[in-house]
DNA sequence: AAATTATTGCAAATGAAATTCATTTGAGCT
DNA sequence: AGCTCAAATGAATTTCATTTGCAATAATTT
């Protein structure tokens, strides 16, 4: 999906919800899309503030991240200690993560079979799943060879 | 495993690490074990403080929870928003969680096949897993029938 | 373009978790 | 049992991410 198309959809979403289509909101979706898939809000705040002036304040960034989550373009994918790592998922297929606890490297993977098993488990418990997150913490190949 | 046995192991662990065996630490492992499997630290602080006086202060509770994590009796199992839910896992087999976003109900499940697939994925990426967490957020049976 | 309503930015508040530091306690030794 | 010293404790304070109140501003509606 193109970014322009996404922005259009986001505008529709905002209008339909009775929210306003603002400069900040549209510029932030651009910034987040170009930042790179996995990000933390504070990093984003710093990065955005160091660029053009006046895109959005910290509060607006926090608020817009929530909006984009509601819209479905962003997802909370990793919770490590008291850090939250988000991901821009628009147009990206669902996947899970391996997280290296030494270097922070994030590896993405997808297994249809894991998804299917989850569906079965939910059925068994008459549980209606909304979303899920599988985090595998460990040590990546590079780090397991390094002597540090 | 009996609680007494666990406490013995914990004492061994403390000594071996050069930590001290203190009243607070031994009493806290009791309290946590009897609190119920899933808990948040702040709840625990309130509960412990409202019981007998002098078991441990907030700081000690936070510090001891970390110790017990290091020891392996406790695990961070659910990260929801800015809440962290821990679980007393000593003597309990590994499992994953379904979390109802309406009522907070937690359902535990275990699937050997999911574990096996994860191992394969890790092998494929030459990734050495340390621990993992699968959280499925959704609506439980009870909540899906309630009209609230 | 005036009226209405939501959004913004800033500062201040919050809440979980970590930390500081004076005091107490545990462990080893005599 | 007393002595010594390092580690643990509690209370207060700090940190840091996130949230909120509010006056000013911008987007929609009429
Ligand atoms: Mn990802
Ligand atoms: Mn559990
Ligand atoms: Zn690594
Ligand atoms: Zn429920």
Coordinates of C-alpha atoms (C1' of nucleotides) and ligand atoms in Angstrom, one line a residue:
Chain A
X1 CA 0.0 0.0 0.0
X2 CA 1.3 3.5 -0.9
X3 CA 1.8 6.0 1.8
X4 CA -0.6 8.4 0.0
X5 CA -3.3 5.8 0.0
X6 CA -2.7 5.1 3.7
X7 CA -3.0 8.8 4.4
X8 CA -6.3 8.9 2.6
X9 CA -7.5 6.0 4.6
X10 CA -6.3 7.7 7.8
X11 CA -8.2 10.9 6.8
X12 CA -11.4 8.8 6.3
X13 CA -10.8 7.1 9.6
X14 CA -10.5 10.4 11.4
X15 CA -13.6 11.9 9.8
X16 CA -15.6 8.8 10.5
X17 CA -14.6 9.0 14.1
X18 CA -15.4 12.7 14.4
X19 CA -11.7 13.5 14.8
X20 CA -10.1 16.3 12.9
X21 CA -7.7 16.0 10.0
X22 CA -4.8 18.1 11.2
X23 CA -1.4 19.0 9.8
X24 CA 0.4 17.3 12.7
X25 CA -1.5 14.1 12.2
X26 CA -0.7 13.9 8.5
X27 CA 2.9 14.9 8.9
X28 CA 3.4 12.4 11.7
X29 CA 2.2 9.5 9.7
X30 CA 4.8 10.5 7.1
X31 CA 7.6 10.7 9.7
X32 CA 6.7 7.4 11.3
X33 CA 6.6 5.7 8.0
X34 CA 10.0 7.0 7.1
X35 CA 11.6 6.4 10.5
X36 CA 12.0 2.6 10.0
X37 CA 9.7 -0.1 11.2
X38 CA 10.6 -0.6 14.9
X39 CA 10.7 2.4 17.1
X40 CA 10.3 3.8 20.6
X41 CA 8.3 6.9 21.1
X42 CA 11.1 8.9 22.8
X43 CA 13.4 8.2 19.9
X44 CA 10.8 9.4 17.6
X45 CA 10.3 12.6 19.6
X46 CA 14.0 13.3 19.5
X47 CA 14.3 12.5 15.8
X48 CA 11.2 14.6 14.9
X49 CA 12.2 17.5 17.0
X50 CA 15.7 17.6 15.5
X51 CA 14.3 17.8 12.0
X52 CA 12.0 20.6 10.8
X53 CA 10.5 22.7 13.5
X54 CA 6.9 22.5 14.3
X55 CA 5.9 19.1 13.2
X56 CA 4.5 18.1 16.6
X57 CA 5.2 18.3 20.3
X58 CA 5.9 15.3 22.6
X59 CA 2.3 15.3 23.7
X60 CA 1.0 15.3 20.2
X61 CA 3.3 12.5 19.2
X62 CA 2.1 10.4 22.1
X63 CA -1.5 11.2 21.2
X64 CA -1.0 10.5 17.6
X65 CA 0.7 7.2 18.2
X66 CA -2.4 6.1 20.1
X67 CA -4.6 7.2 17.2
X68 CA -2.5 5.3 14.7
X69 CA -2.8 2.3 16.9
X70 CA -6.5 2.7 16.9
X71 CA -6.4 3.1 13.1
X72 CA -4.3 0.0 12.8
X73 CA -1.1 1.4 11.2
X74 CA 0.9 0.9 14.4
X75 CA 1.3 -2.0 16.8
X76 CA 3.0 -2.4 20.2
X77 CA 5.3 -5.3 19.3
X78 CA 7.9 -5.6 22.1
X79 CA 7.7 -4.9 25.8
X80 CA 11.2 -5.2 27.3
X81 CA 11.7 -4.0 30.9
X82 CA 10.0 -0.6 30.8
X83 CA 10.6 0.0 27.2
X84 CA 7.9 -0.3 24.6
X85 CA 8.8 -0.9 21.0
X86 CA 6.3 0.0 18.3
X87 CA 6.1 -1.0 14.7
X88 CA 4.7 0.6 11.7
X89 CA 2.7 -2.3 10.3
X90 CA 0.7 -0.7 7.5
X91 CA 1.0 -2.9 4.4
X92 CA 3.2 -5.3 6.3
X93 CA 2.1 -8.9 6.9
X94 CA 1.7 -10.1 10.5
X95 CA 4.8 -11.6 12.1
X96 CA 6.5 -12.3 15.5
X97 CA 9.9 -11.3 16.9
X98 CA 13.2 -12.7 18.1
X99 CA 14.9 -10.2 20.3
X100 CA 18.6 -10.3 21.1
X101 CA 19.0 -9.3 24.8
X102 CA 22.7 -8.5 24.1
X103 CA 22.6 -6.2 21.1
X104 CA 18.9 -5.4 20.7
X105 CA 18.7 -6.9 17.2
X106 CA 15.2 -7.8 16.2
X107 CA 14.5 -10.7 13.8
X108 CA 11.1 -11.1 12.3
X109 CA 9.4 -14.4 11.5
X110 CA 6.1 -15.8 10.6
X111 CA 4.7 -19.3 11.0
X112 CA 1.3 -20.1 9.7
X113 CA 1.3 -23.2 12.0
X114 CA 1.7 -21.1 15.1
X115 CA -1.3 -19.0 14.0
X116 CA -3.4 -22.0 13.4
X117 CA -2.6 -23.5 16.8
X118 CA -3.5 -20.3 18.4
X119 CA -6.9 -20.3 16.7
X120 CA -7.5 -23.8 17.9
X121 CA -6.6 -22.9 21.5
X122 CA -9.0 -19.9 21.3
X123 CA -11.8 -22.0 20.0
X124 CA -11.2 -24.5 22.8
X125 CA -11.6 -21.7 25.4
X126 CA -14.4 -19.9 23.5
X127 CA -12.0 -17.0 23.5
X128 CA -12.3 -14.3 20.8
X129 CA -8.8 -13.2 19.9
X130 CA -8.1 -9.6 19.0
X131 CA -4.4 -9.6 18.7
X132 CA -1.4 -11.5 20.0
X133 CA 2.3 -11.1 20.5
X134 CA 5.0 -13.7 20.6
X135 CA 8.3 -12.5 21.8
X136 CA 11.3 -14.8 21.9
X137 CA 14.2 -13.3 24.0
X138 CA 17.6 -14.7 23.5
X139 CA 21.0 -14.2 22.0
X140 CA 21.5 -13.7 18.2
X141 CA 24.1 -15.5 16.1
X142 CA 26.5 -12.6 16.0
X143 CA 26.4 -12.0 19.8
X144 CA 26.8 -15.7 20.6
X145 CA 30.2 -15.6 18.8
X146 CA 31.4 -12.3 20.2
X147 CA 33.6 -12.6 23.3
X148 CA 32.3 -9.4 24.9
Chain B
X1 CA 7.8 -28.8 44.9
X2 CA 7.0 -27.8 48.5
X3 CA 7.4 -24.3 49.7
X4 CA 9.9 -25.4 52.3
X5 CA 12.0 -27.0 49.7
X6 CA 11.8 -23.9 47.5
X7 CA 12.9 -21.7 50.4
X8 CA 15.9 -24.0 51.0
X9 CA 16.8 -23.7 47.3
X10 CA 16.4 -20.0 47.6
X11 CA 18.7 -19.9 50.6
X12 CA 21.3 -21.9 48.7
X13 CA 20.9 -19.5 45.7
X14 CA 21.4 -16.5 47.9
X15 CA 24.5 -17.9 49.6
X16 CA 26.0 -19.1 46.4
X17 CA 25.6 -15.6 45.0
X18 CA 27.0 -14.0 48.1
X19 CA 23.7 -12.4 49.0
X20 CA 22.4 -12.6 52.5
X21 CA 19.6 -14.8 53.8
X22 CA 17.3 -12.3 55.5
X23 CA 13.9 -12.4 57.2
X24 CA 12.3 -10.1 54.6
X25 CA 13.5 -12.4 51.7
X26 CA 12.2 -15.5 53.3
X27 CA 8.9 -14.0 54.4
X28 CA 8.4 -12.5 51.0
X29 CA 8.7 -15.8 49.2
X30 CA 6.0 -17.0 51.5
X31 CA 3.7 -14.1 50.9
X32 CA 4.2 -14.2 47.1
X33 CA 3.5 -17.9 47.0
X34 CA 0.3 -17.5 49.0
X35 CA -0.8 -14.4 47.1
X36 CA -2.0 -16.3 44.0
X37 CA -0.2 -16.9 40.9
X38 CA -0.6 -13.8 38.8
X39 CA 0.2 -10.5 40.5
X40 CA 1.3 -6.9 40.1
X41 CA 3.9 -5.5 42.4
X42 CA 1.8 -2.6 43.6
X43 CA -1.0 -4.9 44.6
X44 CA 1.5 -7.0 46.4
X45 CA 2.8 -4.0 48.3
X46 CA -0.7 -3.0 49.4
X47 CA -1.6 -6.5 50.4
X48 CA 1.6 -7.2 52.3
X49 CA 1.5 -3.8 54.1
X50 CA -2.1 -4.4 55.2
X51 CA -1.1 -7.6 56.8
X52 CA 1.4 -8.1 59.5
X53 CA 3.6 -5.1 60.1
X54 CA 7.2 -5.2 59.2
X55 CA 7.4 -7.8 56.5
X56 CA 9.1 -5.5 54.0
X57 CA 8.9 -2.1 52.6
X58 CA 8.0 -1.2 49.0
X59 CA 11.7 -0.9 48.1
X60 CA 12.5 -4.3 49.5
X61 CA 9.5 -5.8 47.7
X62 CA 10.7 -4.4 44.4
X63 CA 14.2 -5.6 45.1
X64 CA 13.1 -9.0 46.1
X65 CA 10.9 -9.5 43.1
X66 CA 14.0 -8.9 41.0
X67 CA 15.9 -11.4 43.0
X68 CA 13.2 -14.0 42.7
X69 CA 13.2 -13.5 39.0
X70 CA 17.0 -14.0 38.9
X71 CA 16.4 -17.1 41.0
X72 CA 13.7 -18.3 38.6
X73 CA 10.7 -18.5 40.9
X74 CA 9.0 -15.5 39.3
X75 CA 8.4 -14.5 35.7
X76 CA 7.1 -11.4 34.0
X77 CA 4.3 -12.9 32.1
X78 CA 2.0 -10.2 30.8
X79 CA 2.7 -6.7 29.7
X80 CA -0.5 -4.8 29.1
X81 CA -0.3 -1.0 28.6
X82 CA 1.9 0.1 31.4
X83 CA 1.1 -2.7 33.7
X84 CA 3.4 -5.7 34.4
X85 CA 1.9 -8.9 35.6
X86 CA 4.2 -11.3 37.3
X87 CA 3.7 -15.0 38.0
X88 CA 5.0 -17.2 40.7
X89 CA 6.1 -20.1 38.6
X90 CA 8.1 -22.3 41.0
X91 CA 7.0 -25.9 40.4
X92 CA 4.6 -24.9 37.7
X93 CA 5.0 -26.0 34.2
X94 CA 5.6 -23.5 31.4
X95 CA 2.5 -22.1 29.8
X96 CA 1.2 -19.1 27.8
X97 CA -1.7 -16.8 28.4
X98 CA -5.0 -15.7 27.0
X99 CA -5.9 -12.3 28.5
X100 CA -9.5 -10.9 28.4
X101 CA -9.3 -7.2 27.7
X102 CA -12.8 -6.6 29.1
X103 CA -12.6 -8.3 32.5
X104 CA -8.9 -9.0 32.9
X105 CA -9.4 -12.8 33.2
X106 CA -6.3 -14.8 32.5
X107 CA -6.5 -18.3 31.0
X108 CA -3.4 -20.4 30.9
X109 CA -2.6 -22.9 28.1
X110 CA 0.3 -25.0 27.0
X111 CA 1.0 -26.4 23.5
X112 CA 4.0 -28.6 23.0
X113 CA 3.7 -28.0 19.2
X114 CA 4.1 -24.2 19.6
X115 CA 7.2 -24.8 21.6
X116 CA 8.6 -27.1 19.0
X117 CA 8.0 -24.7 16.2
X118 CA 9.7 -21.9 18.2
X119 CA 12.8 -24.2 18.6
X120 CA 12.8 -24.7 14.8
X121 CA 12.6 -21.0 14.1
X122 CA 15.4 -20.3 16.6
X123 CA 17.6 -23.0 14.9
X124 CA 16.9 -21.5 11.5
X125 CA 18.2 -18.1 12.7
X126 CA 21.0 -19.5 14.9
X127 CA 19.3 -17.8 17.7
X128 CA 19.7 -19.0 21.3
X129 CA 16.4 -18.6 23.1
X130 CA 16.4 -17.7 26.8
X131 CA 12.7 -17.3 27.3
X132 CA 9.6 -16.4 25.5
X133 CA 6.1 -15.0 26.1
X134 CA 3.0 -15.5 24.0
X135 CA 0.1 -13.2 24.9
X136 CA -3.2 -13.6 23.2
X137 CA -5.4 -10.6 23.9
X138 CA -9.1 -10.9 23.3
X139 CA -12.5 -11.4 24.9
X140 CA -13.4 -14.3 27.1
X141 CA -16.5 -16.4 26.8
X142 CA -18.2 -14.7 29.8
X143 CA -17.6 -11.3 28.5
X144 CA -18.7 -12.0 24.9
X145 CA -22.1 -12.9 26.3
X146 CA -22.5 -10.1 28.7
X147 CA -24.3 -7.0 27.3
X148 CA -22.2 -4.5 29.2
Chain C
dA1 C1' -17.0 34.9 8.6
dA2 C1' -18.8 33.8 12.9
dA3 C1' -19.8 30.0 15.9
dT4 C1' -18.6 25.6 17.4
dT5 C1' -15.7 22.0 18.7
dA6 C1' -11.4 19.5 18.7
dT7 C1' -6.5 19.8 18.8
dT8 C1' -2.2 21.6 20.2
dG9 C1' 1.7 22.9 23.2
dC10 C1' 3.3 23.7 27.3
dA11 C1' 3.7 22.8 32.0
dA12 C1' 2.4 20.1 35.6
dA13 C1' 0.8 15.6 37.3
dT14 C1' 1.1 10.9 37.5
dG15 C1' 2.7 6.2 38.6
dA16 C1' 5.9 2.5 38.3
dA17 C1' 10.4 1.6 39.2
dA18 C1' 15.0 2.7 40.6
dT19 C1' 18.1 5.0 43.6
dT20 C1' 20.2 7.4 47.6
dC21 C1' 21.8 7.3 52.1
dA22 C1' 21.6 6.9 57.1
dT23 C1' 20.6 3.0 59.9
dT24 C1' 20.1 -1.9 60.8
dT25 C1' 21.1 -6.6 60.2
dG26 C1' 23.5 -11.0 58.9
dA27 C1' 27.7 -13.8 58.7
dG28 C1' 32.1 -14.8 60.0
dC29 C1' 35.6 -14.4 63.4
dT30 C1' 37.5 -14.1 68.3
Chain D
dA1 C1' 28.4 -13.4 73.4
dG2 C1' 30.7 -9.5 71.4
dC3 C1' 33.2 -7.4 67.3
dT4 C1' 33.7 -6.1 62.5
dC5 C1' 32.3 -5.2 58.1
dA6 C1' 29.8 -5.7 54.0
dA7 C1' 25.2 -6.1 52.5
dA8 C1' 20.3 -5.1 53.2
dT9 C1' 16.7 -2.2 54.7
dG10 C1' 13.2 1.7 54.8
dA11 C1' 12.0 6.2 53.9
dA12 C1' 12.4 9.7 51.0
dT13 C1' 13.7 11.2 46.8
dT14 C1' 14.5 10.8 41.9
dT15 C1' 13.9 9.2 37.4
dC16 C1' 11.6 8.4 33.3
dA17 C1' 7.7 7.3 30.4
dT18 C1' 3.3 8.6 29.9
dT19 C1' -0.8 11.3 30.8
dT20 C1' -3.5 15.3 31.8
dG21 C1' -5.3 20.3 32.5
dC22 C1' -5.9 24.3 30.3
dA23 C1' -5.5 28.5 27.5
dA24 C1' -4.4 29.4 22.9
dT25 C1' -5.1 27.8 18.2
dA26 C1' -6.8 25.5 14.2
dA27 C1' -10.3 22.8 11.7
dT28 C1' -15.2 22.2 10.7
dT29 C1' -19.9 23.5 10.5
dT30 C1' -23.5 27.0 10.1
Ligands
LIG1 MN1 8.4 -6.4 13.2
LIG2 MN1 0.2 -18.1 34.2
LIG3 ZN1 22.7 -9.8 19.3
LIG4 ZN1 -13.6 -11.4 30.2

